[in-house]
Each structure stands twice: as structure tokens, then as C-alpha cells.
Amino acid sequence: VLKLFKLLHRTRQEVFKSDTRALEAARRKINEEFRNNQDETSEERISELLKIASDVEVILRTSVIQAVHKDSDKIVLIPRKDLLQDNTPYLDKPTKK
């Protein structure tokens, strides 16, 4: 449980880097959820909660991209290096191998 708690906070710091409002909101939410369930004793419920927390960490790490408003009509995306993947070029007429 503690390992997952720390992992969520590390992921939060990486995903929301330089966005103090998002960092603080995510910190509060993570702490609140763990605090609300700290007295849970049911093995099934604990496993379920750990699975949810693990899924949240994966979603944050793999799906969240920071965006910054530059002008009233422009947004600049700031992807993390671990989100960038090699792109396969699009071909109108695929070749057969």
C-alpha cells in the first residue's frame, strides 16, 4: 500500500510538473482517498482499492499531457518523453509483403 502511495505521488510530480495548482489538487486527492480507506480490513476491498489506485497511476502516466494557453486561440502541448512513440508513416496504398 505504501509503495503504491509513493508511486502515485512520484507519477503526480512527473505528470503535472510546473503546474502548481494541478500538483496540489492531485496531492490532496491522493492523500484524501488513502486516508478515507486507511481503516479498511476486508481483503477483497483492499485488493479492489489497490487495483483502482494502480489503474489510476497507469492512466496518469500514459494518458495525461500538459497543455499551456499561449494566446486566446492557441494551446501548446507539452508531451513527456515517455509518451512519445515512433510513428509509422501513413501509406495510401499499403505494400504487400
PDB file of N, CA and C in Angstrom:
ATOM      1  N   VAL A   1       0.832  -1.187   0.000  1.00  0.00           N
ATOM      2  CA  VAL A   1       0.000   0.000   0.000  1.00  0.00           C
ATOM      3  C   VAL A   1       0.878   1.253   0.000  1.00  0.00           C
ATOM      4  N   LEU A   2       1.881   1.258   0.857  1.00  0.00           N
ATOM      5  CA  LEU A   2       2.774   2.414   0.932  1.00  0.00           C
ATOM      6  C   LEU A   2       3.554   2.598  -0.375  1.00  0.00           C
ATOM      7  N   LYS A   3       3.963   1.498  -0.970  1.00  0.00           N
ATOM      8  CA  LYS A   3       4.696   1.558  -2.231  1.00  0.00           C
ATOM      9  C   LYS A   3       3.832   2.205  -3.327  1.00  0.00           C
ATOM     10  N   LEU A   4       2.562   1.812  -3.403  1.00  0.00           N
ATOM     11  CA  LEU A   4       1.646   2.374  -4.388  1.00  0.00           C
ATOM     12  C   LEU A   4       1.359   3.847  -4.097  1.00  0.00           C
ATOM     13  N   PHE A   5       1.239   4.188  -2.824  1.00  0.00           N
ATOM     14  CA  PHE A   5       1.035   5.583  -2.410  1.00  0.00           C
ATOM     15  C   PHE A   5       2.198   6.454  -2.899  1.00  0.00           C
ATOM     16  N   LYS A   6       3.427   5.974  -2.672  1.00  0.00           N
ATOM     17  CA  LYS A   6       4.608   6.723  -3.112  1.00  0.00           C
ATOM     18  C   LYS A   6       4.688   6.794  -4.625  1.00  0.00           C
ATOM     19  N   LEU A   7       4.347   5.705  -5.302  1.00  0.00           N
ATOM     20  CA  LEU A   7       4.375   5.686  -6.764  1.00  0.00           C
ATOM     21  C   LEU A   7       3.388   6.696  -7.349  1.00  0.00           C
ATOM     22  N   LEU A   8       2.202   6.775  -6.767  1.00  0.00           N
ATOM     23  CA  LEU A   8       1.212   7.758  -7.229  1.00  0.00           C
ATOM     24  C   LEU A   8       1.749   9.185  -7.069  1.00  0.00           C
ATOM     25  N   HIS A   9       2.400   9.458  -5.968  1.00  0.00           N
ATOM     26  CA  HIS A   9       2.942  10.803  -5.754  1.00  0.00           C
ATOM     27  C   HIS A   9       4.102  11.095  -6.709  1.00  0.00           C
ATOM     28  N   ARG A  10       4.939  10.106  -6.983  1.00  0.00           N
ATOM     29  CA  ARG A  10       6.019  10.318  -7.963  1.00  0.00           C
ATOM     30  C   ARG A  10       5.452  10.565  -9.353  1.00  0.00           C
ATOM     31  N   THR A  11       4.452   9.805  -9.716  1.00  0.00           N
ATOM     32  CA  THR A  11       3.811   9.981 -11.020  1.00  0.00           C
ATOM     33  C   THR A  11       3.155  11.350 -11.102  1.00  0.00           C
ATOM     34  N   ARG A  12       2.499  11.762 -10.033  1.00  0.00           N
ATOM     35  CA  ARG A  12       1.866  13.092  -9.976  1.00  0.00           C
ATOM     36  C   ARG A  12       2.900  14.181 -10.208  1.00  0.00           C
ATOM     37  N   GLN A  13       4.058  14.063  -9.577  1.00  0.00           N
ATOM     38  CA  GLN A  13       5.095  15.084  -9.723  1.00  0.00           C
ATOM     39  C   GLN A  13       5.642  15.140 -11.145  1.00  0.00           C
ATOM     40  N   GLU A  14       5.716  13.996 -11.793  1.00  0.00           N
ATOM     41  CA  GLU A  14       6.219  13.965 -13.161  1.00  0.00           C
ATOM     42  C   GLU A  14       5.171  14.469 -14.161  1.00  0.00           C
ATOM     43  N   VAL A  15       3.935  14.024 -13.993  1.00  0.00           N
ATOM     44  CA  VAL A  15       2.875  14.359 -14.942  1.00  0.00           C
ATOM     45  C   VAL A  15       2.496  15.838 -14.878  1.00  0.00           C
ATOM     46  N   PHE A  16       2.402  16.385 -13.676  1.00  0.00           N
ATOM     47  CA  PHE A  16       1.959  17.764 -13.506  1.00  0.00           C
ATOM     48  C   PHE A  16       3.108  18.721 -13.205  1.00  0.00           C
ATOM     49  N   LYS A  17       4.312  18.355 -13.645  1.00  0.00           N
ATOM     50  CA  LYS A  17       5.500  19.170 -13.389  1.00  0.00           C
ATOM     51  C   LYS A  17       5.245  20.626 -13.801  1.00  0.00           C
ATOM     52  N   SER A  18       5.604  21.544 -12.939  1.00  0.00           N
ATOM     53  CA  SER A  18       5.497  23.003 -13.131  1.00  0.00           C
ATOM     54  C   SER A  18       4.055  23.518 -13.184  1.00  0.00           C
ATOM     55  N   ASP A  19       3.079  22.718 -12.798  1.00  0.00           N
ATOM     56  CA  ASP A  19       1.690  23.176 -12.696  1.00  0.00           C
ATOM     57  C   ASP A  19       1.284  23.063 -11.231  1.00  0.00           C
ATOM     58  N   THR A  20       1.517  24.132 -10.485  1.00  0.00           N
ATOM     59  CA  THR A  20       1.331  24.068  -9.029  1.00  0.00           C
ATOM     60  C   THR A  20      -0.105  23.753  -8.622  1.00  0.00           C
ATOM     61  N   ARG A  21      -1.083  24.287  -9.348  1.00  0.00           N
ATOM     62  CA  ARG A  21      -2.481  24.008  -8.997  1.00  0.00           C
ATOM     63  C   ARG A  21      -2.816  22.538  -9.177  1.00  0.00           C
ATOM     64  N   ALA A  22      -2.394  21.957 -10.304  1.00  0.00           N
ATOM     65  CA  ALA A  22      -2.672  20.537 -10.551  1.00  0.00           C
ATOM     66  C   ALA A  22      -1.895  19.654  -9.580  1.00  0.00           C
ATOM     67  N   LEU A  23      -0.645  20.023  -9.282  1.00  0.00           N
ATOM     68  CA  LEU A  23       0.152  19.260  -8.324  1.00  0.00           C
ATOM     69  C   LEU A  23      -0.531  19.218  -6.960  1.00  0.00           C
ATOM     70  N   GLU A  24      -0.990  20.356  -6.506  1.00  0.00           N
ATOM     71  CA  GLU A  24      -1.628  20.436  -5.189  1.00  0.00           C
ATOM     72  C   GLU A  24      -2.963  19.698  -5.171  1.00  0.00           C
ATOM     73  N   ALA A  25      -3.755  19.853  -6.229  1.00  0.00           N
ATOM     74  CA  ALA A  25      -5.046  19.169  -6.296  1.00  0.00           C
ATOM     75  C   ALA A  25      -4.864  17.652  -6.315  1.00  0.00           C
ATOM     76  N   ALA A  26      -3.901  17.172  -7.090  1.00  0.00           N
ATOM     77  CA  ALA A  26      -3.646  15.732  -7.152  1.00  0.00           C
ATOM     78  C   ALA A  26      -3.115  15.225  -5.815  1.00  0.00           C
ATOM     79  N   ARG A  27      -2.243  15.999  -5.170  1.00  0.00           N
ATOM     80  CA  ARG A  27      -1.717  15.604  -3.857  1.00  0.00           C
ATOM     81  C   ARG A  27      -2.853  15.459  -2.849  1.00  0.00           C
ATOM     82  N   ARG A  28      -3.730  16.448  -2.823  1.00  0.00           N
ATOM     83  CA  ARG A  28      -4.859  16.400  -1.887  1.00  0.00           C
ATOM     84  C   ARG A  28      -5.760  15.198  -2.155  1.00  0.00           C
ATOM     85  N   LYS A  29      -6.049  14.932  -3.433  1.00  0.00           N
ATOM     86  CA  LYS A  29      -6.952  13.830  -3.788  1.00  0.00           C
ATOM     87  C   LYS A  29      -6.343  12.480  -3.426  1.00  0.00           C
ATOM     88  N   ILE A  30      -5.060  12.289  -3.734  1.00  0.00           N
ATOM     89  CA  ILE A  30      -4.386  11.024  -3.393  1.00  0.00           C
ATOM     90  C   ILE A  30      -4.412  10.818  -1.878  1.00  0.00           C
ATOM     91  N   ASN A  31      -4.005  11.838  -1.134  1.00  0.00           N
ATOM     92  CA  ASN A  31      -3.990  11.730   0.329  1.00  0.00           C
ATOM     93  C   ASN A  31      -5.385  11.478   0.888  1.00  0.00           C
ATOM     94  N   GLU A  32      -6.384  12.163   0.354  1.00  0.00           N
ATOM     95  CA  GLU A  32      -7.762  12.014   0.828  1.00  0.00           C
ATOM     96  C   GLU A  32      -8.264  10.592   0.605  1.00  0.00           C
ATOM     97  N   GLU A  33      -8.024  10.044  -0.596  1.00  0.00           N
ATOM     98  CA  GLU A  33      -8.503   8.689  -0.892  1.00  0.00           C
ATOM     99  C   GLU A  33      -7.829   7.649  -0.001  1.00  0.00           C
ATOM    100  N   PHE A  34      -6.533   7.771   0.202  1.00  0.00           N
ATOM    101  CA  PHE A  34      -5.844   6.816   1.067  1.00  0.00           C
ATOM    102  C   PHE A  34      -6.288   6.988   2.524  1.00  0.00           C
ATOM    103  N   ARG A  35      -6.480   8.223   2.974  1.00  0.00           N
ATOM    104  CA  ARG A  35      -6.920   8.474   4.348  1.00  0.00           C
ATOM    105  C   ARG A  35      -8.331   7.933   4.579  1.00  0.00           C
ATOM    106  N   ASN A  36      -9.222   8.113   3.589  1.00  0.00           N
ATOM    107  CA  ASN A  36     -10.598   7.638   3.732  1.00  0.00           C
ATOM    108  C   ASN A  36     -10.682   6.119   3.839  1.00  0.00           C
ATOM    109  N   ASN A  37      -9.696   5.423   3.298  1.00  0.00           N
ATOM    110  CA  ASN A  37      -9.748   3.961   3.285  1.00  0.00           C
ATOM    111  C   ASN A  37      -8.691   3.308   4.172  1.00  0.00           C
ATOM    112  N   GLN A  38      -8.060   4.069   5.045  1.00  0.00           N
ATOM    113  CA  GLN A  38      -6.969   3.515   5.855  1.00  0.00           C
ATOM    114  C   GLN A  38      -7.437   2.494   6.883  1.00  0.00           C
ATOM    115  N   ASP A  39      -8.686   2.542   7.272  1.00  0.00           N
ATOM    116  CA  ASP A  39      -9.190   1.602   8.270  1.00  0.00           C
ATOM    117  C   ASP A  39      -9.861   0.380   7.647  1.00  0.00           C
ATOM    118  N   GLU A  40      -9.766   0.222   6.343  1.00  0.00           N
ATOM    119  CA  GLU A  40     -10.381  -0.916   5.653  1.00  0.00           C
ATOM    120  C   GLU A  40      -9.701  -2.211   6.083  1.00  0.00           C
ATOM    121  N   THR A  41     -10.499  -3.230   6.392  1.00  0.00           N
ATOM    122  CA  THR A  41      -9.945  -4.501   6.842  1.00  0.00           C
ATOM    123  C   THR A  41     -10.279  -5.655   5.904  1.00  0.00           C
ATOM    124  N   SER A  42     -11.243  -5.490   5.046  1.00  0.00           N
ATOM    125  CA  SER A  42     -11.651  -6.551   4.134  1.00  0.00           C
ATOM    126  C   SER A  42     -10.588  -6.764   3.057  1.00  0.00           C
ATOM    127  N   GLU A  43     -10.118  -8.013   2.950  1.00  0.00           N
ATOM    128  CA  GLU A  43      -9.091  -8.350   1.960  1.00  0.00           C
ATOM    129  C   GLU A  43      -9.570  -8.047   0.544  1.00  0.00           C
ATOM    130  N   GLU A  44     -10.831  -8.391   0.258  1.00  0.00           N
ATOM    131  CA  GLU A  44     -11.390  -8.151  -1.081  1.00  0.00           C
ATOM    132  C   GLU A  44     -11.417  -6.659  -1.399  1.00  0.00           C
ATOM    133  N   ARG A  45     -11.889  -5.881  -0.461  1.00  0.00           N
ATOM    134  CA  ARG A  45     -11.999  -4.425  -0.667  1.00  0.00           C
ATOM    135  C   ARG A  45     -10.610  -3.795  -0.806  1.00  0.00           C
ATOM    136  N   ILE A  46      -9.647  -4.240  -0.020  1.00  0.00           N
ATOM    137  CA  ILE A  46      -8.284  -3.707  -0.117  1.00  0.00           C
ATOM    138  C   ILE A  46      -7.698  -4.025  -1.483  1.00  0.00           C
ATOM    139  N   SER A  47      -7.884  -5.248  -1.953  1.00  0.00           N
ATOM    140  CA  SER A  47      -7.390  -5.625  -3.287  1.00  0.00           C
ATOM    141  C   SER A  47      -8.039  -4.781  -4.369  1.00  0.00           C
ATOM    142  N   GLU A  48      -9.346  -4.551  -4.228  1.00  0.00           N
ATOM    143  CA  GLU A  48     -10.076  -3.728  -5.196  1.00  0.00           C
ATOM    144  C   GLU A  48      -9.555  -2.288  -5.199  1.00  0.00           C
ATOM    145  N   LEU A  49      -9.335  -1.727  -4.025  1.00  0.00           N
ATOM    146  CA  LEU A  49      -8.830  -0.356  -3.922  1.00  0.00           C
ATOM    147  C   LEU A  49      -7.408  -0.230  -4.478  1.00  0.00           C
ATOM    148  N   LEU A  50      -6.573  -1.238  -4.234  1.00  0.00           N
ATOM    149  CA  LEU A  50      -5.218  -1.223  -4.769  1.00  0.00           C
ATOM    150  C   LEU A  50      -5.233  -1.314  -6.288  1.00  0.00           C
ATOM    151  N   LYS A  51      -6.146  -2.103  -6.835  1.00  0.00           N
ATOM    152  CA  LYS A  51      -6.283  -2.222  -8.293  1.00  0.00           C
ATOM    153  C   LYS A  51      -6.710  -0.879  -8.880  1.00  0.00           C
ATOM    154  N   ILE A  52      -7.646  -0.201  -8.245  1.00  0.00           N
ATOM    155  CA  ILE A  52      -8.100   1.110  -8.719  1.00  0.00           C
ATOM    156  C   ILE A  52      -6.949   2.112  -8.689  1.00  0.00           C
ATOM    157  N   ALA A  53      -6.203   2.128  -7.590  1.00  0.00           N
ATOM    158  CA  ALA A  53      -5.076   3.057  -7.465  1.00  0.00           C
ATOM    159  C   ALA A  53      -4.012   2.766  -8.515  1.00  0.00           C
ATOM    160  N   SER A  54      -3.748   1.502  -8.763  1.00  0.00           N
ATOM    161  CA  SER A  54      -2.774   1.114  -9.776  1.00  0.00           C
ATOM    162  C   SER A  54      -3.238   1.544 -11.168  1.00  0.00           C
ATOM    163  N   ASP A  55      -4.523   1.364 -11.449  1.00  0.00           N
ATOM    164  CA  ASP A  55      -5.085   1.790 -12.739  1.00  0.00           C
ATOM    165  C   ASP A  55      -4.995   3.306 -12.910  1.00  0.00           C
ATOM    166  N   VAL A  56      -5.252   4.035 -11.848  1.00  0.00           N
ATOM    167  CA  VAL A  56      -5.153   5.498 -11.897  1.00  0.00           C
ATOM    168  C   VAL A  56      -3.721   5.926 -12.214  1.00  0.00           C
ATOM    169  N   GLU A  57      -2.758   5.259 -11.603  1.00  0.00           N
ATOM    170  CA  GLU A  57      -1.357   5.591 -11.855  1.00  0.00           C
ATOM    171  C   GLU A  57      -0.996   5.354 -13.317  1.00  0.00           C
ATOM    172  N   VAL A  58      -1.457   4.247 -13.877  1.00  0.00           N
ATOM    173  CA  VAL A  58      -1.179   3.935 -15.291  1.00  0.00           C
ATOM    174  C   VAL A  58      -1.836   4.963 -16.205  1.00  0.00           C
ATOM    175  N   ILE A  59      -3.065   5.319 -15.907  1.00  0.00           N
ATOM    176  CA  ILE A  59      -3.769   6.312 -16.732  1.00  0.00           C
ATOM    177  C   ILE A  59      -3.063   7.658 -16.666  1.00  0.00           C
ATOM    178  N   LEU A  60      -2.673   8.087 -15.486  1.00  0.00           N
ATOM    179  CA  LEU A  60      -1.942   9.354 -15.362  1.00  0.00           C
ATOM    180  C   LEU A  60      -0.644   9.320 -16.169  1.00  0.00           C
ATOM    181  N   ARG A  61       0.095   8.231 -16.025  1.00  0.00           N
ATOM    182  CA  ARG A  61       1.402   8.123 -16.676  1.00  0.00           C
ATOM    183  C   ARG A  61       1.300   8.019 -18.187  1.00  0.00           C
ATOM    184  N   THR A  62       0.258   7.357 -18.694  1.00  0.00           N
ATOM    185  CA  THR A  62       0.196   7.082 -20.123  1.00  0.00           C
ATOM    186  C   THR A  62      -0.755   7.976 -20.914  1.00  0.00           C
ATOM    187  N   SER A  63      -1.637   8.709 -20.242  1.00  0.00           N
ATOM    188  CA  SER A  63      -2.682   9.431 -20.981  1.00  0.00           C
ATOM    189  C   SER A  63      -2.720  10.937 -20.774  1.00  0.00           C
ATOM    190  N   VAL A  64      -2.102  11.454 -19.737  1.00  0.00           N
ATOM    191  CA  VAL A  64      -2.205  12.876 -19.428  1.00  0.00           C
ATOM    192  C   VAL A  64      -1.065  13.648 -20.093  1.00  0.00           C
ATOM    193  N   ILE A  65      -1.441  14.697 -20.816  1.00  0.00           N
ATOM    194  CA  ILE A  65      -0.467  15.579 -21.467  1.00  0.00           C
ATOM    195  C   ILE A  65      -0.749  16.999 -20.987  1.00  0.00           C
ATOM    196  N   GLN A  66       0.307  17.722 -20.601  1.00  0.00           N
ATOM    197  CA  GLN A  66       0.128  19.103 -20.178  1.00  0.00           C
ATOM    198  C   GLN A  66      -0.105  19.989 -21.388  1.00  0.00           C
ATOM    199  N   ALA A  67      -0.932  21.001 -21.208  1.00  0.00           N
ATOM    200  CA  ALA A  67      -1.201  21.982 -22.251  1.00  0.00           C
ATOM    201  C   ALA A  67      -1.119  23.374 -21.638  1.00  0.00           C
ATOM    202  N   VAL A  68      -0.576  24.326 -22.410  1.00  0.00           N
ATOM    203  CA  VAL A  68      -0.417  25.692 -21.929  1.00  0.00           C
ATOM    204  C   VAL A  68      -1.084  26.635 -22.930  1.00  0.00           C
ATOM    205  N   HIS A  69      -1.935  27.543 -22.426  1.00  0.00           N
ATOM    206  CA  HIS A  69      -2.547  28.550 -23.291  1.00  0.00           C
ATOM    207  C   HIS A  69      -1.496  29.586 -23.650  1.00  0.00           C
ATOM    208  N   LYS A  70      -1.272  29.810 -24.947  1.00  0.00           N
ATOM    209  CA  LYS A  70      -0.326  30.831 -25.400  1.00  0.00           C
ATOM    210  C   LYS A  70      -1.060  32.114 -25.792  1.00  0.00           C
ATOM    211  N   ASP A  71      -2.088  31.978 -26.548  1.00  0.00           N
ATOM    212  CA  ASP A  71      -2.946  33.098 -26.938  1.00  0.00           C
ATOM    213  C   ASP A  71      -4.379  32.668 -26.682  1.00  0.00           C
ATOM    214  N   SER A  72      -5.316  33.533 -27.037  1.00  0.00           N
ATOM    215  CA  SER A  72      -6.712  33.167 -26.824  1.00  0.00           C
ATOM    216  C   SER A  72      -7.135  32.002 -27.713  1.00  0.00           C
ATOM    217  N   ASP A  73      -6.408  31.782 -28.804  1.00  0.00           N
ATOM    218  CA  ASP A  73      -6.790  30.715 -29.720  1.00  0.00           C
ATOM    219  C   ASP A  73      -5.690  29.676 -29.927  1.00  0.00           C
ATOM    220  N   LYS A  74      -4.660  29.668 -29.074  1.00  0.00           N
ATOM    221  CA  LYS A  74      -3.565  28.714 -29.233  1.00  0.00           C
ATOM    222  C   LYS A  74      -3.265  27.996 -27.918  1.00  0.00           C
ATOM    223  N   ILE A  75      -3.071  26.698 -28.052  1.00  0.00           N
ATOM    224  CA  ILE A  75      -2.680  25.862 -26.916  1.00  0.00           C
ATOM    225  C   ILE A  75      -1.448  25.079 -27.331  1.00  0.00           C
ATOM    226  N   VAL A  76      -0.428  25.085 -26.491  1.00  0.00           N
ATOM    227  CA  VAL A  76       0.793  24.343 -26.765  1.00  0.00           C
ATOM    228  C   VAL A  76       0.800  23.100 -25.881  1.00  0.00           C
ATOM    229  N   LEU A  77       0.950  21.933 -26.516  1.00  0.00           N
ATOM    230  CA  LEU A  77       1.022  20.675 -25.774  1.00  0.00           C
ATOM    231  C   LEU A  77       2.461  20.398 -25.379  1.00  0.00           C
ATOM    232  N   ILE A  78       2.646  19.898 -24.176  1.00  0.00           N
ATOM    233  CA  ILE A  78       3.984  19.587 -23.670  1.00  0.00           C
ATOM    234  C   ILE A  78       4.019  18.098 -23.321  1.00  0.00           C
ATOM    235  N   PRO A  79       4.279  17.234 -24.312  1.00  0.00           N
ATOM    236  CA  PRO A  79       4.306  15.797 -24.012  1.00  0.00           C
ATOM    237  C   PRO A  79       5.587  15.399 -23.294  1.00  0.00           C
ATOM    238  N   ARG A  80       5.486  14.406 -22.435  1.00  0.00           N
ATOM    239  CA  ARG A  80       6.673  13.864 -21.768  1.00  0.00           C
ATOM    240  C   ARG A  80       7.344  12.876 -22.703  1.00  0.00           C
ATOM    241  N   LYS A  81       8.630  12.644 -22.507  1.00  0.00           N
ATOM    242  CA  LYS A  81       9.384  11.749 -23.393  1.00  0.00           C
ATOM    243  C   LYS A  81       8.833  10.331 -23.390  1.00  0.00           C
ATOM    244  N   ASP A  82       8.335   9.874 -22.240  1.00  0.00           N
ATOM    245  CA  ASP A  82       7.825   8.508 -22.191  1.00  0.00           C
ATOM    246  C   ASP A  82       6.509   8.331 -22.939  1.00  0.00           C
ATOM    247  N   LEU A  83       5.836   9.428 -23.306  1.00  0.00           N
ATOM    248  CA  LEU A  83       4.610   9.344 -24.092  1.00  0.00           C
ATOM    249  C   LEU A  83       4.885   9.317 -25.590  1.00  0.00           C
ATOM    250  N   LEU A  84       6.020   9.856 -25.994  1.00  0.00           N
ATOM    251  CA  LEU A  84       6.339   9.914 -27.415  1.00  0.00           C
ATOM    252  C   LEU A  84       6.709   8.526 -27.919  1.00  0.00           C
ATOM    253  N   GLN A  85       6.143   8.180 -29.049  1.00  0.00           N
ATOM    254  CA  GLN A  85       6.418   6.883 -29.650  1.00  0.00           C
ATOM    255  C   GLN A  85       6.793   7.086 -31.110  1.00  0.00           C
ATOM    256  N   ASP A  86       7.505   6.120 -31.658  1.00  0.00           N
ATOM    257  CA  ASP A  86       7.812   6.176 -33.079  1.00  0.00           C
ATOM    258  C   ASP A  86       6.509   6.057 -33.855  1.00  0.00           C
ATOM    259  N   ASN A  87       6.367   6.903 -34.858  1.00  0.00           N
ATOM    260  CA  ASN A  87       5.154   6.926 -35.643  1.00  0.00           C
ATOM    261  C   ASN A  87       5.386   6.182 -36.951  1.00  0.00           C
ATOM    262  N   THR A  88       4.472   5.317 -37.307  1.00  0.00           N
ATOM    263  CA  THR A  88       4.558   4.612 -38.572  1.00  0.00           C
ATOM    264  C   THR A  88       3.943   5.500 -39.644  1.00  0.00           C
ATOM    265  N   PRO A  89       4.669   5.756 -40.735  1.00  0.00           N
ATOM    266  CA  PRO A  89       4.126   6.640 -41.771  1.00  0.00           C
ATOM    267  C   PRO A  89       2.863   6.066 -42.400  1.00  0.00           C
ATOM    268  N   TYR A  90       1.975   6.938 -42.760  1.00  0.00           N
ATOM    269  CA  TYR A  90       0.722   6.552 -43.394  1.00  0.00           C
ATOM    270  C   TYR A  90       0.954   6.343 -44.886  1.00  0.00           C
ATOM    271  N   LEU A  91       0.409   5.267 -45.425  1.00  0.00           N
ATOM    272  CA  LEU A  91       0.507   4.992 -46.858  1.00  0.00           C
ATOM    273  C   LEU A  91      -0.896   4.833 -47.428  1.00  0.00           C
ATOM    274  N   ASP A  92      -1.174   5.552 -48.534  1.00  0.00           N
ATOM    275  CA  ASP A  92      -2.473   5.412 -49.179  1.00  0.00           C
ATOM    276  C   ASP A  92      -2.684   3.990 -49.697  1.00  0.00           C
ATOM    277  N   LYS A  93      -1.614   3.451 -50.286  1.00  0.00           N
ATOM    278  CA  LYS A  93      -1.691   2.110 -50.860  1.00  0.00           C
ATOM    279  C   LYS A  93      -0.631   1.241 -50.170  1.00  0.00           C
ATOM    280  N   PRO A  94      -1.036   0.486 -49.183  1.00  0.00           N
ATOM    281  CA  PRO A  94      -0.072  -0.343 -48.477  1.00  0.00           C
ATOM    282  C   PRO A  94       0.560  -1.371 -49.402  1.00  0.00           C
ATOM    283  N   THR A  95       1.811  -1.637 -49.164  1.00  0.00           N
ATOM    284  CA  THR A  95       2.520  -2.637 -49.971  1.00  0.00           C
ATOM    285  C   THR A  95       2.337  -4.006 -49.344  1.00  0.00           C
ATOM    286  N   LYS A  96       2.309  -5.010 -50.190  1.00  0.00           N
ATOM    287  CA  LYS A  96       2.170  -6.380 -49.692  1.00  0.00           C
ATOM    288  C   LYS A  96       3.560  -6.946 -49.466  1.00  0.00           C
ATOM    289  N   LYS A  97       3.702  -7.704 -48.408  1.00  0.00           N
ATOM    290  CA  LYS A  97       4.997  -8.321 -48.110  1.00  0.00           C
ATOM    291  C   LYS A  97       4.991  -9.773 -48.496  1.00  0.00           C
TER     292      LYS A  97
END
